[in-house]
Amino acid sequence: MEQTNFQIYKRVFSFLKPYKALFLTALLCMMVFGSSDGGIPVIVKYVLDRVFSEQDKTFLYLLPAILIGFSTIRAASEFGQLFLISKIGHNIVRDIRAAMNRTLLQLPPSYFIKISPADLLSRLTSDVIMVRTILTDSIASILRDSVRILALIITALYLDPILGSIAIIAVPVGIVPVIRLGKKMRRLGRQGQDAIGILSSLLQETILGSRVVRIFGREKFEEARFDSENERLNRTFVKTEKARALVTPINELLASLAISGVILYGGTSVMHGTRTQGDFIAFLLSVFLLYDPFKRLSKVHTSIQQGIAGAERLFDILDEKPQIESPVNPLPLPDSNKLELKNVSFIYPGSEHKAISNISLKIEEGEKTALVGLSGAGKSTLIDLIPRFIDPTEGVLTLGGVNLKDLKLEELRSRIALVGQHTFLFNDTIYNNIAYGKEDATRDEVIAAAKAAFAYDFIMQLRNGFDTNTGEAGFALSGGERQRIAIARAILKDAPILILDEATASLDNKSEREVQFALQKLVEGRTTIVIAHRLSTIRNADKIVVMKNGTIVEIGTHDVLLKQEGEFSRLYALQFSSLDESNETAGTIR
Ligand SMILES: Nc1ncnc2c1ncn2[C@@H]1O[C@H](COP(=O)(O)OP(=O)(O)OP(=O)(O)O)[C@@H](O)[C@H]1O
Ligand SMILES: [Mg+2]
């Protein structure tokens, strides 16, 4: 959703709220520091007039004390504003990162299909810093430099009302071109940040897909793809710099006009004796001093515009609503683990056809149900509904008779263990990867789980045993070993409902047998839903559910279904005919 400038500013400012007191202190420092600027020309005036023209000795002796006092206040307030503003800035960056992380933790897994990790990462790093720039450097500059300009203008008016008035009129004129440049910077800023996101995603693919790129010989193609994005980013940056580089020269040109005028008018009046030299030099100094804060202020506008672009990209993420949430008044978790689907359909967002359509199914407590069907039949979709990774478009799912939507999410999920096809291990020790399954697991429990998962022996053979990091040994662990670690994690969770999605796909026979042993341990006494790919492994299932095009076409036991000569026996024949022709792995159906 497009947000107006005002809304974005307001939201950006809301990040300052927790630091009100610090910010006010910083503001005070800025005021003091800024207004001390106005004192500089006045001191110079008195030095010139009292010491040099009038030879006032008392004033000369007083001068060091005045100067030291003045500088101390100036130094203290400068330190205060610089340090406090940076501190607030870093705190805000931390808060925004935390807010993003919190949002990402709430979003359903399906969200991450839409956005690449690299793009997210670029938002989490460079966009966050741009927003910090608005809130701290830019606001600081606006406040401090406005106060400096104000103080200097007051001093100028005090020294010479007529010239001072001219200066007041000249300032706004100088701002006009700067504002126009700022608008351009914002557009370019958004383009630049988007391009960085795309570029990072491409780089990520080059790294993760390195095998695919090499084997298909597409290095040139990848290079060209990267180069064209890189070029686009480069053009955006160059345009941005052009706009930015124009700001200072335009200001310097305007300043030189102002100063020439002052010298012409002021010099004449000194020659005619209507003004002291001290007055004139002091006035000239205040116009000179005006230039620095003015220049900073003009630059701020452009960096604010870029920061706003960064903020928009952050808010895009922060505004993602977790479509799946716990109800406000959840019902108590029922004791029964009986699952039921009643007329359930699901359509993926943006898709036209139903991935699963009008499915009704009862899964009794302690029962082992196998889902079979060709690829795309809707098996994974169906099991994603149970832990509420997705919610049905139509129909309801119940646990022990209670609608899943009426249960607290974490309570529902505490009942379910899941072992998926793609084993995900954290970049941490094997011990911690297993212990992830239970928050307060003891070492004995972790070891027992590893043993039950048939993982203990190979873990003990690793150089650092349970303390081996999966990151360092990640490539050394085979697919089967990784899966057994995941199974140990699920065993440790000890949840009554177990979901296995193609848990033994892509394994060789020996690994599969080991994983199967581990799974048998896991399945014992639990309500199990397994997506089976080798029909031989589900012979002992209590119920086999055969899916086709998103619907259930047959339900029954292995033997009954085989006799029926329907879809199941067709799948069976398919698997075993290919078995005859080649080896067993070719006989995998999904
Ligand atoms: N994120 C998604 N967005 C849109 N459509 C999807 C998405 N995921 C799956 N589908 C579609 O939903 C249908 C069912 O997919 P599903 O993943 O449930 O099949 P499956 O039975 O698990 O297949 P496989 O055995 O290959 O894993 C398919 O037509 C698929 O293209
Ligand atoms: Mg699947």
Short mmCIF file of N, CA, C and O in Angstrom, two decimals, residues 99-141:
data_model
loop_
_atom_site.label_atom_id
_atom_site.label_comp_id
_atom_site.label_asym_id
_atom_site.label_seq_id
_atom_site.Cartn_x
_atom_site.Cartn_y
_atom_site.Cartn_z
N ALA A 99 12.04 -5.99 15.50
CA ALA A 99 10.65 -5.98 15.04
C ALA A 99 10.52 -6.80 13.77
O ALA A 99 9.56 -7.56 13.58
N MET A 100 11.52 -6.67 12.86
CA MET A 100 11.46 -7.44 11.63
C MET A 100 11.55 -8.92 11.91
O MET A 100 10.81 -9.73 11.36
N ASN A 101 12.46 -9.27 12.79
CA ASN A 101 12.63 -10.67 13.13
C ASN A 101 11.35 -11.24 13.74
O ASN A 101 10.93 -12.34 13.41
N ARG A 102 10.73 -10.44 14.60
CA ARG A 102 9.48 -10.88 15.24
C ARG A 102 8.41 -11.10 14.16
O ARG A 102 7.69 -12.10 14.19
N THR A 103 8.32 -10.17 13.22
CA THR A 103 7.34 -10.33 12.14
C THR A 103 7.63 -11.60 11.34
O THR A 103 6.73 -12.39 11.06
N LEU A 104 8.91 -11.80 11.00
CA LEU A 104 9.25 -12.96 10.18
C LEU A 104 8.94 -14.27 10.90
O LEU A 104 8.53 -15.25 10.29
N LEU A 105 9.09 -14.26 12.23
CA LEU A 105 8.81 -15.48 13.00
C LEU A 105 7.31 -15.79 13.02
O LEU A 105 6.91 -16.92 13.25
N GLN A 106 6.48 -14.76 12.80
CA GLN A 106 5.02 -14.97 12.83
C GLN A 106 4.48 -15.38 11.47
O GLN A 106 3.37 -15.89 11.38
N LEU A 107 5.24 -15.10 10.40
CA LEU A 107 4.68 -15.32 9.07
C LEU A 107 4.67 -16.80 8.73
O LEU A 107 5.56 -17.54 9.13
N PRO A 108 3.65 -17.25 8.00
CA PRO A 108 3.57 -18.67 7.66
C PRO A 108 4.69 -19.04 6.69
O PRO A 108 5.15 -18.19 5.93
N PRO A 109 5.13 -20.31 6.72
CA PRO A 109 6.23 -20.74 5.85
C PRO A 109 6.01 -20.37 4.38
O PRO A 109 6.96 -20.12 3.66
N SER A 110 4.73 -20.34 3.96
CA SER A 110 4.45 -20.06 2.54
C SER A 110 4.91 -18.66 2.14
O SER A 110 5.19 -18.40 0.97
N TYR A 111 5.00 -17.73 3.10
CA TYR A 111 5.43 -16.36 2.78
C TYR A 111 6.82 -16.34 2.16
O TYR A 111 7.12 -15.54 1.28
N PHE A 112 7.67 -17.26 2.65
CA PHE A 112 9.07 -17.19 2.24
C PHE A 112 9.31 -17.75 0.84
O PHE A 112 10.44 -17.76 0.36
N ILE A 113 8.23 -18.21 0.20
CA ILE A 113 8.37 -18.58 -1.20
C ILE A 113 8.43 -17.29 -2.02
O ILE A 113 9.11 -17.21 -3.03
N LYS A 114 7.70 -16.27 -1.54
CA LYS A 114 7.58 -15.03 -2.32
C LYS A 114 8.83 -14.16 -2.29
O LYS A 114 9.08 -13.39 -3.19
N ILE A 115 9.58 -14.23 -1.19
CA ILE A 115 10.67 -13.28 -1.03
C ILE A 115 11.97 -14.03 -0.75
O ILE A 115 11.99 -15.01 -0.02
N SER A 116 13.06 -13.57 -1.38
CA SER A 116 14.31 -14.32 -1.23
C SER A 116 15.02 -13.91 0.06
O SER A 116 14.92 -12.76 0.49
N PRO A 117 15.72 -14.85 0.68
CA PRO A 117 16.44 -14.54 1.92
C PRO A 117 17.42 -13.38 1.71
O PRO A 117 17.59 -12.54 2.59
N ALA A 118 18.04 -13.34 0.53
CA ALA A 118 19.03 -12.28 0.29
C ALA A 118 18.36 -10.91 0.28
O ALA A 118 18.90 -9.94 0.80
N ASP A 119 17.16 -10.84 -0.30
CA ASP A 119 16.45 -9.57 -0.33
C ASP A 119 16.10 -9.14 1.09
O ASP A 119 16.29 -7.98 1.49
N LEU A 120 15.61 -10.10 1.88
CA LEU A 120 15.28 -9.80 3.27
C LEU A 120 16.50 -9.28 4.01
O LEU A 120 16.44 -8.32 4.78
N LEU A 121 17.62 -9.94 3.73
CA LEU A 121 18.86 -9.58 4.41
C LEU A 121 19.27 -8.16 4.06
O LEU A 121 19.72 -7.41 4.92
N SER A 122 19.09 -7.78 2.80
CA SER A 122 19.51 -6.44 2.42
C SER A 122 18.61 -5.40 3.09
O SER A 122 19.03 -4.31 3.44
N ARG A 123 17.34 -5.76 3.29
CA ARG A 123 16.47 -4.83 4.01
C ARG A 123 16.90 -4.72 5.47
O ARG A 123 16.89 -3.65 6.07
N LEU A 124 17.26 -5.88 6.01
CA LEU A 124 17.61 -5.91 7.43
C LEU A 124 18.91 -5.17 7.70
O LEU A 124 19.17 -4.74 8.81
N THR A 125 19.75 -5.03 6.70
CA THR A 125 21.03 -4.35 6.92
C THR A 125 21.00 -2.93 6.36
O THR A 125 20.90 -1.98 7.12
N SER A 126 20.98 -2.78 5.03
CA SER A 126 21.19 -1.42 4.53
C SER A 126 19.96 -0.52 4.69
O SER A 126 20.11 0.66 4.99
N ASP A 127 18.76 -1.04 4.54
CA ASP A 127 17.59 -0.16 4.69
C ASP A 127 17.43 0.32 6.12
O ASP A 127 17.05 1.46 6.36
N VAL A 128 17.73 -0.56 7.05
CA VAL A 128 17.60 -0.18 8.45
C VAL A 128 18.54 0.99 8.76
O VAL A 128 18.17 1.94 9.46
N ILE A 129 19.72 0.93 8.17
CA ILE A 129 20.69 1.99 8.44
C ILE A 129 20.25 3.31 7.83
O ILE A 129 20.43 4.37 8.41
N MET A 130 19.58 3.22 6.67
CA MET A 130 19.08 4.46 6.07
C MET A 130 18.03 5.11 6.96
O MET A 130 17.95 6.33 7.07
N VAL A 131 17.20 4.28 7.56
CA VAL A 131 16.17 4.82 8.44
C VAL A 131 16.82 5.46 9.66
O VAL A 131 16.41 6.52 10.14
N ARG A 132 17.86 4.83 10.15
CA ARG A 132 18.56 5.40 11.29
C ARG A 132 19.09 6.79 10.94
O ARG A 132 19.02 7.72 11.74
N THR A 133 19.59 6.90 9.71
CA THR A 133 20.12 8.19 9.29
C THR A 133 19.07 9.28 9.38
O THR A 133 19.35 10.39 9.82
N ILE A 134 17.84 8.96 8.96
CA ILE A 134 16.79 9.98 9.06
C ILE A 134 16.62 10.37 10.50
O ILE A 134 16.54 11.54 10.84
N LEU A 135 16.47 9.36 11.35
CA LEU A 135 16.04 9.64 12.72
C LEU A 135 17.11 10.34 13.52
O LEU A 135 16.80 11.08 14.43
N THR A 136 18.35 10.09 13.21
CA THR A 136 19.37 10.64 14.07
C THR A 136 20.14 11.74 13.36
O THR A 136 19.92 12.92 13.64
N ASP A 137 20.97 11.37 12.43
CA ASP A 137 21.81 12.38 11.78
C ASP A 137 20.95 13.50 11.21
O ASP A 137 21.24 14.68 11.38
N SER A 138 19.87 13.11 10.52
CA SER A 138 19.09 14.13 9.84
C SER A 138 18.31 15.00 10.80
O SER A 138 18.33 16.22 10.70
N ILE A 139 17.63 14.36 11.74
CA ILE A 139 16.87 15.16 12.70
C ILE A 139 17.83 16.03 13.49
O ILE A 139 17.58 17.23 13.72
N ALA A 140 18.96 15.44 13.87
CA ALA A 140 19.95 16.20 14.63
C ALA A 140 20.39 17.41 13.84
O ALA A 140 20.42 18.53 14.35
N SER A 141 20.65 17.17 12.56
CA SER A 141 21.12 18.27 11.74
C SER A 141 20.03 19.34 11.62
O SER A 141 20.30 20.52 11.74
#
